PDB file of C-alpha atoms in Angstrom:
ATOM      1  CA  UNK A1494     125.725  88.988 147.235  1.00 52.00           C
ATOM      2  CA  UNK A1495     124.265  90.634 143.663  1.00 56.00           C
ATOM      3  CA  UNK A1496     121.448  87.862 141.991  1.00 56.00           C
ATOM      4  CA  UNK A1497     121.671  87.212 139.031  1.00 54.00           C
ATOM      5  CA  UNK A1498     119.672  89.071 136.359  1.00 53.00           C
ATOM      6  CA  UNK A1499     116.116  86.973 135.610  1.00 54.00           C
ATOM      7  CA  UNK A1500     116.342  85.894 131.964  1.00 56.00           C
ATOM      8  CA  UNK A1501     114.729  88.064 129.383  1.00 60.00           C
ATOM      9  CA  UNK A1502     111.499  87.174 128.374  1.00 69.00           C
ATOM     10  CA  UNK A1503     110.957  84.725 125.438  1.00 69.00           C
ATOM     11  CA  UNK A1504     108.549  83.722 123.160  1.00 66.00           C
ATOM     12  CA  UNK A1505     107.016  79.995 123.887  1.00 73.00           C
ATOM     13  CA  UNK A1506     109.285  77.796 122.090  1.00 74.00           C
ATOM     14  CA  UNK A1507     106.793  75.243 119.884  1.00 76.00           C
ATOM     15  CA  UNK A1508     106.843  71.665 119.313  1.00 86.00           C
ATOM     16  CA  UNK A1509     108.460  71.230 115.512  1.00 90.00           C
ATOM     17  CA  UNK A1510     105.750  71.031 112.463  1.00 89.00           C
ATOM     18  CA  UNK A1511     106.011  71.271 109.029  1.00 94.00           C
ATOM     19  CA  UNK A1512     105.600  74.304 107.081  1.00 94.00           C
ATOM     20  CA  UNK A1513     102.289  72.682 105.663  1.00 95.00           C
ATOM     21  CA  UNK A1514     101.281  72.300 109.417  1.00 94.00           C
ATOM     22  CA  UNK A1515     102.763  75.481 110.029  1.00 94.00           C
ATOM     23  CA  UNK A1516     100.143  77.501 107.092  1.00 95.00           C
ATOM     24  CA  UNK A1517      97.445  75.368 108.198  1.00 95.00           C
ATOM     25  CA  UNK A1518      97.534  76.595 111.657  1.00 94.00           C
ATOM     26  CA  UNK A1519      98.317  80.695 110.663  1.00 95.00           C
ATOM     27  CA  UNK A1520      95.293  80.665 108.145  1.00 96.00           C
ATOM     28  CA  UNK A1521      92.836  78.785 110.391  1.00 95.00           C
ATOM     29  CA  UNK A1522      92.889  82.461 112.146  1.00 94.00           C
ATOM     30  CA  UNK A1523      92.991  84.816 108.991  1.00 96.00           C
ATOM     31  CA  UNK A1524      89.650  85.531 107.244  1.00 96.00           C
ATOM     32  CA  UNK A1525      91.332  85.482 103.598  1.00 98.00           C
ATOM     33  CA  UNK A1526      90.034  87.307 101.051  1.00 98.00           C
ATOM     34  CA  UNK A1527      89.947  86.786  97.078  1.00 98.00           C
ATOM     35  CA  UNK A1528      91.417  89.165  94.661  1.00 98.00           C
ATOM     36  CA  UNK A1529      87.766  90.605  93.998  1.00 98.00           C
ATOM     37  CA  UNK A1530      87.206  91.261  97.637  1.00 98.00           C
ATOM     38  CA  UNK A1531      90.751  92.699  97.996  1.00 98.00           C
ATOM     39  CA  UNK A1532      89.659  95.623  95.600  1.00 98.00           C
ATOM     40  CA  UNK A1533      87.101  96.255  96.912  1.00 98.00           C
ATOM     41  CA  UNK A1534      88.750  96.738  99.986  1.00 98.00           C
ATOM     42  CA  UNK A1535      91.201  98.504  98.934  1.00 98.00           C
ATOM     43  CA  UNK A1536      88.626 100.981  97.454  1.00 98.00           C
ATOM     44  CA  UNK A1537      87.186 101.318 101.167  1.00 98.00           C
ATOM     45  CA  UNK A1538      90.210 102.321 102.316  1.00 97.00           C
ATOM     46  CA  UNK A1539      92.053  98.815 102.891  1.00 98.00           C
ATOM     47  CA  UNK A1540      95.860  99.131 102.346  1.00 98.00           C
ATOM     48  CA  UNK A1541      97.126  96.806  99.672  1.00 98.00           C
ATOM     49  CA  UNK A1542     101.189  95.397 100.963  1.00 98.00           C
ATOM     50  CA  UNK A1543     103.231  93.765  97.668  1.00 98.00           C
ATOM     51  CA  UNK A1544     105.633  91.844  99.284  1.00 98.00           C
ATOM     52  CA  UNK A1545     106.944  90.417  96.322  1.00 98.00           C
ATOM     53  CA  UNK A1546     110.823  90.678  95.687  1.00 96.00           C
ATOM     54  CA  UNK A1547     112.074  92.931  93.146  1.00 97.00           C
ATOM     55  CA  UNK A1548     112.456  90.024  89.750  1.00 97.00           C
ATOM     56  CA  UNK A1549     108.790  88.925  90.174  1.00 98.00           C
ATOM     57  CA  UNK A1550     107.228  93.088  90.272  1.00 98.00           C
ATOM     58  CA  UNK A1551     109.715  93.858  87.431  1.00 97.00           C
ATOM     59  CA  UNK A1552     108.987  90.309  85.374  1.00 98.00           C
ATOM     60  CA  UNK A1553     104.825  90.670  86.336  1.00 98.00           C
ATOM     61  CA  UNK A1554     104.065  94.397  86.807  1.00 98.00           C
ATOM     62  CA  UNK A1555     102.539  95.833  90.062  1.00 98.00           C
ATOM     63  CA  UNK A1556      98.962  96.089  91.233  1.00 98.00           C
ATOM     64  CA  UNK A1557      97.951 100.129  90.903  1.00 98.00           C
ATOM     65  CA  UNK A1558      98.052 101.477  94.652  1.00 97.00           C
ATOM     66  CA  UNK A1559      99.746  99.329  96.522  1.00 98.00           C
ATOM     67  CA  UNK A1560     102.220  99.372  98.749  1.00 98.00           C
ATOM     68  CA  UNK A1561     105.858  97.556  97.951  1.00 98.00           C
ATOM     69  CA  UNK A1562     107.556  96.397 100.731  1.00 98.00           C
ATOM     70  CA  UNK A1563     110.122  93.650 100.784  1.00 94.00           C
ATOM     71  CA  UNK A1564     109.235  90.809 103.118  1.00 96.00           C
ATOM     72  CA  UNK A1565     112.375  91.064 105.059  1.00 96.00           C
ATOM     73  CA  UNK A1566     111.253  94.623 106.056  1.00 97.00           C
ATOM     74  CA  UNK A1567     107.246  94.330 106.501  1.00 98.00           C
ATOM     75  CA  UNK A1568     107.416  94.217 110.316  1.00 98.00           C
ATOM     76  CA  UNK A1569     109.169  97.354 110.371  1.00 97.00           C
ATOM     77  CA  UNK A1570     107.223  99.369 107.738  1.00 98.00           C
ATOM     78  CA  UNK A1571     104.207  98.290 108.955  1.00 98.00           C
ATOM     79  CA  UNK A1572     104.078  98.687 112.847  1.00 97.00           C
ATOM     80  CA  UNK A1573     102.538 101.607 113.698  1.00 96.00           C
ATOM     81  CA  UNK A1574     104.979 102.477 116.560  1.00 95.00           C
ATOM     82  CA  UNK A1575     107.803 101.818 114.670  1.00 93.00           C
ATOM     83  CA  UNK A1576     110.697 104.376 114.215  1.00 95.00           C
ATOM     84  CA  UNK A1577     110.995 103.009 110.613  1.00 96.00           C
ATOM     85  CA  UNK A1578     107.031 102.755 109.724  1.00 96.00           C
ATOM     86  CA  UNK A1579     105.848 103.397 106.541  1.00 97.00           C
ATOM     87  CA  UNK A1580     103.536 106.507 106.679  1.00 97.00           C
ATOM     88  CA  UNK A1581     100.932 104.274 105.261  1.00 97.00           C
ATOM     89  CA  UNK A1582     100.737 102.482 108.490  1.00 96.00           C
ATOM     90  CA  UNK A1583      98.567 104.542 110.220  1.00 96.00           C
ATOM     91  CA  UNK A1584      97.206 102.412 113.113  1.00 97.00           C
ATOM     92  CA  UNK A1585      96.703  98.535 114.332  1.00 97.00           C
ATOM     93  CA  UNK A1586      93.004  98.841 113.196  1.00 97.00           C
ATOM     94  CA  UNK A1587      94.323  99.533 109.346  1.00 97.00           C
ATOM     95  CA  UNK A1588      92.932  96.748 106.630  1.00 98.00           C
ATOM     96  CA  UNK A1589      95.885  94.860 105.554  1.00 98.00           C
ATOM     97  CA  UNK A1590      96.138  92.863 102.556  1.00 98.00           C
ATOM     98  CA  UNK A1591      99.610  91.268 102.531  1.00 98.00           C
ATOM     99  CA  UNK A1592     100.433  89.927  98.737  1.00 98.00           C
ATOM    100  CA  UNK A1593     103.058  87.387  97.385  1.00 98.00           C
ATOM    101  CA  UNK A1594     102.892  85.815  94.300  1.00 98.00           C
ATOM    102  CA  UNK A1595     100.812  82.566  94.839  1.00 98.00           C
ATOM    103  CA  UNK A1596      99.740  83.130  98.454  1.00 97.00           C
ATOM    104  CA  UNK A1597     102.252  81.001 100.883  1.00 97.00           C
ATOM    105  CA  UNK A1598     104.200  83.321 102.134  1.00 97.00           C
ATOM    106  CA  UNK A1599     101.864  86.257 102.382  1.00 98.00           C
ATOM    107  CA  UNK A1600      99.872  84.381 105.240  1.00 98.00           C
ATOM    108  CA  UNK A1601     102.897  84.167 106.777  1.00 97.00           C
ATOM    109  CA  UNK A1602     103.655  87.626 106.969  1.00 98.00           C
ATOM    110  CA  UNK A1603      99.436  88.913 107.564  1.00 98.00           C
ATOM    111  CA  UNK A1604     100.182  86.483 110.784  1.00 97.00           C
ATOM    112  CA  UNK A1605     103.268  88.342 112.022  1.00 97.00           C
ATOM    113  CA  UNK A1606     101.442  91.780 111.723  1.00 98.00           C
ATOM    114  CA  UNK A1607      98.794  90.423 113.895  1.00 97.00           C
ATOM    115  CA  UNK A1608     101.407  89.647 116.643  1.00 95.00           C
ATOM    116  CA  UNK A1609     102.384  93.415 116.120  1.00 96.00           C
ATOM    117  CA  UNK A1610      98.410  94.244 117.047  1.00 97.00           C
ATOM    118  CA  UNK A1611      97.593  94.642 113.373  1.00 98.00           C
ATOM    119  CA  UNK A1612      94.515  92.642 114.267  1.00 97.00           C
ATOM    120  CA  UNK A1613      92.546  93.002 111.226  1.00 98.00           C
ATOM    121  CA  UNK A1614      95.649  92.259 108.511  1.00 98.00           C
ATOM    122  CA  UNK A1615      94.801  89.070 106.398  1.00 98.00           C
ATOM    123  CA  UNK A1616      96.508  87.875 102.907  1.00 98.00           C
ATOM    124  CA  UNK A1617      95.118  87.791  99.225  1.00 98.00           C
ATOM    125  CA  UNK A1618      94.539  83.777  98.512  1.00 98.00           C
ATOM    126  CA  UNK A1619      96.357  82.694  95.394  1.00 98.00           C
ATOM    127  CA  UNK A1620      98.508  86.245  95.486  1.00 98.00           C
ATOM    128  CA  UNK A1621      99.533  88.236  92.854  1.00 98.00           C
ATOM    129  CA  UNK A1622      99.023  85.374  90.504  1.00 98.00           C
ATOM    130  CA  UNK A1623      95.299  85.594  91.162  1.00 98.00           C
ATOM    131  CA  UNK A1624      94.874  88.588  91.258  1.00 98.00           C
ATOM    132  CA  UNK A1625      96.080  89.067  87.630  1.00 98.00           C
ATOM    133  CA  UNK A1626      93.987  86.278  86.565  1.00 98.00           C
ATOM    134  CA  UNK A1627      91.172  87.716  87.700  1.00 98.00           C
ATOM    135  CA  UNK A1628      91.705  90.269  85.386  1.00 98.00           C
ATOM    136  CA  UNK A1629      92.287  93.099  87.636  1.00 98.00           C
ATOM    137  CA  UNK A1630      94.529  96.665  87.254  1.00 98.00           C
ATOM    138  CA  UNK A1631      97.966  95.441  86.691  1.00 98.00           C
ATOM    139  CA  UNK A1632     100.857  98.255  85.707  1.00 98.00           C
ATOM    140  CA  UNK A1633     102.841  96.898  82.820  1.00 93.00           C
ATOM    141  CA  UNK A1634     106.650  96.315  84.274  1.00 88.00           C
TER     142      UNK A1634
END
């Protein structure tokens, strides 16, 4: 008599929470940086991620340096193992500032790369927005 194959292996399903709830609970283990300390990271060596779609980079410009990569693809870019890794993602030690436009969604996605073993990615608080407000580089759409 053949057993039956053991189920593959999961990720814990959670209890439900909001998306609020949700943020809270991602940031709590980012150390989130402002726009001033994401250039100078960036001029150490930190790699800058736009993850902004296409409308907002051609409407708003892009910050000089960084790296575009569409949010439905940033887990593939960006893992250094990956077969479809960006050659910018050179190791799971890499400084990673993930960028949206206002800074939701890019804590989002700085959490995902740290379940990929990019342990020290983190987000830019208030995103792109800030960023330009702050009056940093900026190239004209």
């Amino acid at each position: 008599m053949n057993e039956p194959d053991p189920a593959p292996e999961q990720l814990p399903v959670s209890q439900p929470v909001s998306v609020d709830e949700l943020l809270e609970k991602v940031r709590s283990g980012l150390d989130r940086i402002g726009p001033r300390d994401a250039f100078d990271a960036a001029a150490k060596g930190a790699l800058l991620v736009d993850i902004r779609y296409a409308e907002l980079r051609e409407r708003d410009g892009l910050i000089p340096g960084a790296l575009v990569v569409e949010r439905n693809e940033l887990e593939w870019r960006l893992d250094p193992q990956g077969s479809h890794r960006a050659p910018e993602a050179t190791g799971h030690g890499l400084r990673t500032v993930v960028i949206c436009n206002e800074g939701y969604a890019s804590s989002l996605a700085a959490a995902s790369l740290r379940q990929l073993g990019l342990y020290r990615a983190t987000d830019l608080i208030g995103g792109f927005q800030a960023w330009r407000a702050a009056g940093l580089p900026v190239d004209a759409p």
